[in-house]
mmCIF file of C-alpha atoms and ligand atoms in Angstrom:
data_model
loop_
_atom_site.group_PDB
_atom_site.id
_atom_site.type_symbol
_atom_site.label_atom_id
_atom_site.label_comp_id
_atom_site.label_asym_id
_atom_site.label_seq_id
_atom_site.Cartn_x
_atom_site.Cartn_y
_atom_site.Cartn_z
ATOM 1 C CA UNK A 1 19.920 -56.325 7.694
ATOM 2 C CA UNK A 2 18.817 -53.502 9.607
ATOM 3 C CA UNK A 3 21.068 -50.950 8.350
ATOM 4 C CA UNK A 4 20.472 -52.757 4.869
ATOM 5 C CA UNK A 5 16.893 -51.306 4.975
ATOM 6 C CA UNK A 6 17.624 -48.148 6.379
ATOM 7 C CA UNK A 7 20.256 -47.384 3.311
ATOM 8 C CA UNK A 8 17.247 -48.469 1.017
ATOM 9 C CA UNK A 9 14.686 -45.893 2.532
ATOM 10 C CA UNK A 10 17.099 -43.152 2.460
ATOM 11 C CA UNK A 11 17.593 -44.343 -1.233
ATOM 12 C CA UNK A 12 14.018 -44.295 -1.734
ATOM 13 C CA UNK A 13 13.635 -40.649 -0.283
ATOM 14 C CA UNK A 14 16.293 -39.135 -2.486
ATOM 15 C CA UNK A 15 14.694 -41.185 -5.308
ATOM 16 C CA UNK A 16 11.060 -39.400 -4.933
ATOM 17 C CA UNK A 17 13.196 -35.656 -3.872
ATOM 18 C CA UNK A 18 14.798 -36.079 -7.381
ATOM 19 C CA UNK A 19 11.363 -37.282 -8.907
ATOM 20 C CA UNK A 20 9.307 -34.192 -6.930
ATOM 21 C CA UNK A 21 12.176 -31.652 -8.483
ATOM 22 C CA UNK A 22 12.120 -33.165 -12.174
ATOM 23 C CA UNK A 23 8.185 -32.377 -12.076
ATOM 24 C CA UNK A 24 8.486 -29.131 -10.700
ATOM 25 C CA UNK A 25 10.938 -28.385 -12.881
ATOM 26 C CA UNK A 26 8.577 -29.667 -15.565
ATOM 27 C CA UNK A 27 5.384 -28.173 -14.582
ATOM 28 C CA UNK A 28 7.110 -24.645 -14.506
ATOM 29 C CA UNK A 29 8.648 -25.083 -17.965
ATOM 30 C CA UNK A 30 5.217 -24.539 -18.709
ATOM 31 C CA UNK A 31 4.688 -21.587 -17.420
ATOM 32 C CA UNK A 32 5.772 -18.571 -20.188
ATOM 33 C CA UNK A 33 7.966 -15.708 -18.477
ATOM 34 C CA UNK A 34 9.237 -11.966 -19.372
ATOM 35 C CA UNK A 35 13.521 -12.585 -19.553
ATOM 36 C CA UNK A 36 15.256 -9.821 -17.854
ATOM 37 C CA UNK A 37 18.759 -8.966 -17.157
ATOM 38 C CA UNK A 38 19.670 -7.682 -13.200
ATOM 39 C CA UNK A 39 22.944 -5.670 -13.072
ATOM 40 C CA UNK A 40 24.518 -4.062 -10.217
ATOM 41 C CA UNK A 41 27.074 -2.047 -9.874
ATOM 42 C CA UNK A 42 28.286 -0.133 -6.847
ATOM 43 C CA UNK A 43 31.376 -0.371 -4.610
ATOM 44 C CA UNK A 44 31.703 -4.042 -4.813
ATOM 45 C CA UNK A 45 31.851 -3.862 -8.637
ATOM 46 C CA UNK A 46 29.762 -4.564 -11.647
ATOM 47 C CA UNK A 47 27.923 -7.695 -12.254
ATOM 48 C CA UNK A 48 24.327 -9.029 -13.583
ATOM 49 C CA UNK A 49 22.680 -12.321 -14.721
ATOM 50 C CA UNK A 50 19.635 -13.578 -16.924
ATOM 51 C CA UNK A 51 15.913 -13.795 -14.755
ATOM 52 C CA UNK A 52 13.132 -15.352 -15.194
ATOM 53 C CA UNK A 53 12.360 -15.276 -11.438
ATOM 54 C CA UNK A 54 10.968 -11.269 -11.439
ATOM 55 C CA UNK A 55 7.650 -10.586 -9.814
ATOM 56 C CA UNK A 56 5.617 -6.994 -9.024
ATOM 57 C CA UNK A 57 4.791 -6.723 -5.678
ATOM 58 C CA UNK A 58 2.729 -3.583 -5.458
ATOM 59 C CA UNK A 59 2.372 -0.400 -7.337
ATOM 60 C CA UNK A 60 1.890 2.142 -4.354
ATOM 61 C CA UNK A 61 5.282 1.809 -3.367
ATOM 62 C CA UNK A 62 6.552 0.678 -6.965
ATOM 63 C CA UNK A 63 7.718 -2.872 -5.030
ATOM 64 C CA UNK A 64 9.442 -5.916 -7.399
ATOM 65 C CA UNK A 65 10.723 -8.934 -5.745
ATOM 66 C CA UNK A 66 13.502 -10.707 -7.750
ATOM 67 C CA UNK A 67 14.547 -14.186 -6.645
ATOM 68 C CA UNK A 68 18.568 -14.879 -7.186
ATOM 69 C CA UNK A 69 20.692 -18.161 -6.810
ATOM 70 C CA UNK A 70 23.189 -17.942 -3.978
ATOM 71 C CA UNK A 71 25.499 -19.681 -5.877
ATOM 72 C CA UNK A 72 25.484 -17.071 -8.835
ATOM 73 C CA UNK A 73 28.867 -15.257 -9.450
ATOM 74 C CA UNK A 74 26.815 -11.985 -9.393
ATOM 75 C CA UNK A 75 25.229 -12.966 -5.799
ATOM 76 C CA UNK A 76 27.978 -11.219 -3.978
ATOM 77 C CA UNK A 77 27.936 -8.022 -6.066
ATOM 78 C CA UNK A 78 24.043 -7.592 -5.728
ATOM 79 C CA UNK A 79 23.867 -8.407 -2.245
ATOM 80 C CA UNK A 80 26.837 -6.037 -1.472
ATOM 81 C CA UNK A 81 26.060 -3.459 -3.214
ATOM 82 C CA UNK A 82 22.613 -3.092 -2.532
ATOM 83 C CA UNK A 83 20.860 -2.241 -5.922
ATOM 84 C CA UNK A 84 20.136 -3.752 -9.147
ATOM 85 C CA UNK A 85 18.158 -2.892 -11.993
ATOM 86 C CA UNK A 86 15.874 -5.109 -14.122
ATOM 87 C CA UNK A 87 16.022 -4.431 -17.770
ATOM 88 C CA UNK A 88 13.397 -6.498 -19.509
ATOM 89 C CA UNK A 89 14.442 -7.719 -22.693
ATOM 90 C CA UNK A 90 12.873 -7.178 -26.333
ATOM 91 C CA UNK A 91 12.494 -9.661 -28.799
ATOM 92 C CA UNK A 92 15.482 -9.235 -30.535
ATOM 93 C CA UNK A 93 17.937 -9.190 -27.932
ATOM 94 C CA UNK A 94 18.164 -13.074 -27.532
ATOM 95 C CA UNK A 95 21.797 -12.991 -27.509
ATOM 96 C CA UNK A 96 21.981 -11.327 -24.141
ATOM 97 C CA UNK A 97 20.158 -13.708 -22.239
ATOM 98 C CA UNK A 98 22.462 -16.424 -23.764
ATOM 99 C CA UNK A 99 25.719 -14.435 -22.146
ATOM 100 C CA UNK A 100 24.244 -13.422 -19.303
ATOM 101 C CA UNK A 101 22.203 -16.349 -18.208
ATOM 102 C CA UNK A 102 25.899 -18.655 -18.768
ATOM 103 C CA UNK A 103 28.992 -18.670 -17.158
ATOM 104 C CA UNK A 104 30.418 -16.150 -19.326
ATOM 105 C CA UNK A 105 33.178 -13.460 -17.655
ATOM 106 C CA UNK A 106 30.896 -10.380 -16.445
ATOM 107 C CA UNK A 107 33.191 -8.028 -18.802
ATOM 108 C CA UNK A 108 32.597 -10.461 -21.798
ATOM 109 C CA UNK A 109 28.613 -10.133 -20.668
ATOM 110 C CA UNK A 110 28.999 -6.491 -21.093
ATOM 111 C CA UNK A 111 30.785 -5.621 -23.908
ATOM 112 C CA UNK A 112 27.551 -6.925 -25.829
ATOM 113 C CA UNK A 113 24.251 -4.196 -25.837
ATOM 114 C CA UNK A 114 24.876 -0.557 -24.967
ATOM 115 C CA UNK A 115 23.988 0.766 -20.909
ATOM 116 C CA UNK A 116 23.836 4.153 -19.273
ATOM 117 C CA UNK A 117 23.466 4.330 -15.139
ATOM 118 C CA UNK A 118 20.661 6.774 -14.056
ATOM 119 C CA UNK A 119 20.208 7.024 -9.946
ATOM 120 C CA UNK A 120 21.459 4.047 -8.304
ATOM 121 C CA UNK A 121 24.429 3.880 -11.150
ATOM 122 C CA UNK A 122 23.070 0.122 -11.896
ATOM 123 C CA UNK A 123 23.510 -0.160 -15.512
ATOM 124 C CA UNK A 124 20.338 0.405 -17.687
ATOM 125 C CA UNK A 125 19.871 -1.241 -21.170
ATOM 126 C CA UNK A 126 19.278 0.497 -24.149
ATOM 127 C CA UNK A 127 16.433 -1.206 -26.181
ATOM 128 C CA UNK A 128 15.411 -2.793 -23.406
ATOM 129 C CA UNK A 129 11.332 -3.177 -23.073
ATOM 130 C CA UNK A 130 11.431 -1.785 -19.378
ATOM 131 C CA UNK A 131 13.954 -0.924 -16.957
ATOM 132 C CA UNK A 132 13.715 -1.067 -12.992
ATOM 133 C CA UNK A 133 16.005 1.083 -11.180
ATOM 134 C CA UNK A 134 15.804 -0.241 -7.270
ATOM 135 C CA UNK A 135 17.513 -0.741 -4.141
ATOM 136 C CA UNK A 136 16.917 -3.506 -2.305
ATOM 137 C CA UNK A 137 14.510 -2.906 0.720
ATOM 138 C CA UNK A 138 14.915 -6.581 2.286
ATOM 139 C CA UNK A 139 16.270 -9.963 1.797
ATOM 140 C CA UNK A 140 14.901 -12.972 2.380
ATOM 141 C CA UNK A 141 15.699 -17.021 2.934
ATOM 142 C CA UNK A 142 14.457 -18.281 -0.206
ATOM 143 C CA UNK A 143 16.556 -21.911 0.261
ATOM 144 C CA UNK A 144 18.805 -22.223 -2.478
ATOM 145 C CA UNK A 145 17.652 -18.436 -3.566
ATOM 146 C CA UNK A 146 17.503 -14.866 -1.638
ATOM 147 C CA UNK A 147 14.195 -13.146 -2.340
ATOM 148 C CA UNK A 148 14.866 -9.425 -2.972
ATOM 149 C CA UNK A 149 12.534 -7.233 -2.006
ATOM 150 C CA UNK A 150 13.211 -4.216 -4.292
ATOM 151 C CA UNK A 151 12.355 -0.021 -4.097
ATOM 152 C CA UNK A 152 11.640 1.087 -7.604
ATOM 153 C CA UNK A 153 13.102 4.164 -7.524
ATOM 154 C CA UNK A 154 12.486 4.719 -11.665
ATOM 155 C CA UNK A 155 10.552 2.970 -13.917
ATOM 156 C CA UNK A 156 11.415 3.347 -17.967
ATOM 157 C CA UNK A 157 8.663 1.652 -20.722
ATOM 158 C CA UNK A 158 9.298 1.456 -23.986
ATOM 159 C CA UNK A 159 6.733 0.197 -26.338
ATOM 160 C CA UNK A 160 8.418 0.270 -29.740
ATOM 161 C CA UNK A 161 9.455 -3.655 -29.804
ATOM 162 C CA UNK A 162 7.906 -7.264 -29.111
ATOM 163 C CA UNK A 163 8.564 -9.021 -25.999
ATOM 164 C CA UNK A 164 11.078 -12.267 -25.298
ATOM 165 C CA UNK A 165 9.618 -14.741 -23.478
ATOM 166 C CA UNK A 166 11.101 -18.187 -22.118
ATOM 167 C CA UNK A 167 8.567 -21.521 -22.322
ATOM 168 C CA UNK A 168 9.617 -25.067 -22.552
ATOM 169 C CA UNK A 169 13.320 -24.398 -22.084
ATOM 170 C CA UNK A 170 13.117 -22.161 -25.249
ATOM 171 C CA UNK A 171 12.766 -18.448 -26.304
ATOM 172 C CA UNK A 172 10.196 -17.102 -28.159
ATOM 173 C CA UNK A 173 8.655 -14.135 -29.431
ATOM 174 C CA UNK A 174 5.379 -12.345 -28.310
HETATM 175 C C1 FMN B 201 16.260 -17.877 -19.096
HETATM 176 C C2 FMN B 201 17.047 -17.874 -17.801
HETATM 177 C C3 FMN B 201 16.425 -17.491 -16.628
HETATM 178 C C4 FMN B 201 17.120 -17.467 -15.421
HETATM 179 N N1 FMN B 201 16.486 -17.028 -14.280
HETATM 180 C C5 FMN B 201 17.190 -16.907 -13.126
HETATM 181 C C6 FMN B 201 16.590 -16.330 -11.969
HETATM 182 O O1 FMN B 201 15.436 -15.921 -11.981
HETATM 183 N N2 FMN B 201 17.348 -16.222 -10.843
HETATM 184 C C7 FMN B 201 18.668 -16.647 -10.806
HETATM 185 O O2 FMN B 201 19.305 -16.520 -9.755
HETATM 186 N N3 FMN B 201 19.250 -17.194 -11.885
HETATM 187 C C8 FMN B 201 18.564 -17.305 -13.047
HETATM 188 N N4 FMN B 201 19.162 -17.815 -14.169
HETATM 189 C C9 FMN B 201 20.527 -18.280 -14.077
HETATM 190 C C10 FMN B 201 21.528 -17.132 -14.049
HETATM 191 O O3 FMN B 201 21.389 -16.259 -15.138
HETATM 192 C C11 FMN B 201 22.918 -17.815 -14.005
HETATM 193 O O4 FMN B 201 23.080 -18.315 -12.712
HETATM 194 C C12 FMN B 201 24.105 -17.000 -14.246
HETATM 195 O O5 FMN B 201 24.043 -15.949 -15.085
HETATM 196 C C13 FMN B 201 25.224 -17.898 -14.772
HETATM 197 O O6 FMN B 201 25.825 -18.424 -13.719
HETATM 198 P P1 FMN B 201 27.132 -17.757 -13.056
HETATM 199 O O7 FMN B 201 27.054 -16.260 -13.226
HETATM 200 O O8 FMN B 201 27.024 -18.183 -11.630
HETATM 201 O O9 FMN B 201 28.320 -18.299 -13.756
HETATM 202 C C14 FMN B 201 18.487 -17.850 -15.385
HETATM 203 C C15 FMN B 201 19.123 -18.235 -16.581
HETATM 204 C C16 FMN B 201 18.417 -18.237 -17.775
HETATM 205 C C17 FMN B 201 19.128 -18.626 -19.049
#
């Protein structure tokens, strides 16, 4: 009987754990964000993913924090190699966060758009909106996520082309 109402509390927890993500998960669908695509590449090899999860930290030093899964088959490359770069992406390149945000091979995820490396030889996008060039300063225990404290070591604008932007689990254009 006891352990009968100890199963159904423990039940009960995971019940309102699930509920508290679903409404997080929810709430931020609501919230509209800039899509970017973090490469790496360095001695541990090439990789990058779709984010969402990109932040400025401070202008004076150029500072970005991005936030990574560490279950992400580009976590290894990033954290090894020590530098990414964020490429923001413009409205009409869709199709990249689609390869690189699934489980797509990372040579498959490259062979789309066209990249050049400038000083930490993470590849840049062409037609991107922005691109980041960093190393990462510091990592830190995020959970389920590393938060990467980034140097910007070359920032790239371009203003020629409307934004993508991800709200309520779809993309649109701004
Ligand atoms: C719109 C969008 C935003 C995403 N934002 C993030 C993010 O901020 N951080 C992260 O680690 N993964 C993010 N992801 C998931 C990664 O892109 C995804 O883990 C990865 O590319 C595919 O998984 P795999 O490489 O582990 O096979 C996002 C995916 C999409 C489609």
């Amino acid at each position: 009987m006891h352990t009968l109402s100890l199963t159904k509390d423990a039940e009960m927890e995971t019940k309102t754990a699930e509920q508290s993500s679903l409404d997080y998960k929810n709430a931020m669908s609501q919230l509209a964000g800039a899509v970017n695509i973090v490469t790496t590449d360095g001695p541990e090899g090439r990789a990058g993913f779709a984010a969402t999860a990109v932040c400025s930290v401070s202008d004076n030093p150029p500072t970005l924090l991005v936030c990574l899964n560490r279950n992400s088959s580009a976590y290894k490359y990033v954290t090894a190699n020590g530098v990414l770069c964020v490429n923001t992406l413009a409205a009409n390149q869709q199709d990249l966060s689609t390869l690189f945000g699934g489980k797509t091979p990372m040579d498959v995820r490259f062979s789309a758009g066209e990249w050049t490396t400038h000083e930490t030889g993470s590849p840049l996008l062409s037609g991107a909106l922005a691109s980041f060039d960093c190393r990462i300063r510091t990592v830190h225990d995020g959970g389920t996520h590393d938060i990467l404290i980034c140097d910007v070591v070359e920032s790239i604008a371009s203003d020629e082309d409307e934004a993508l932007v991800y709200f309520r689990r779809s993309y649109r254009q701004v």
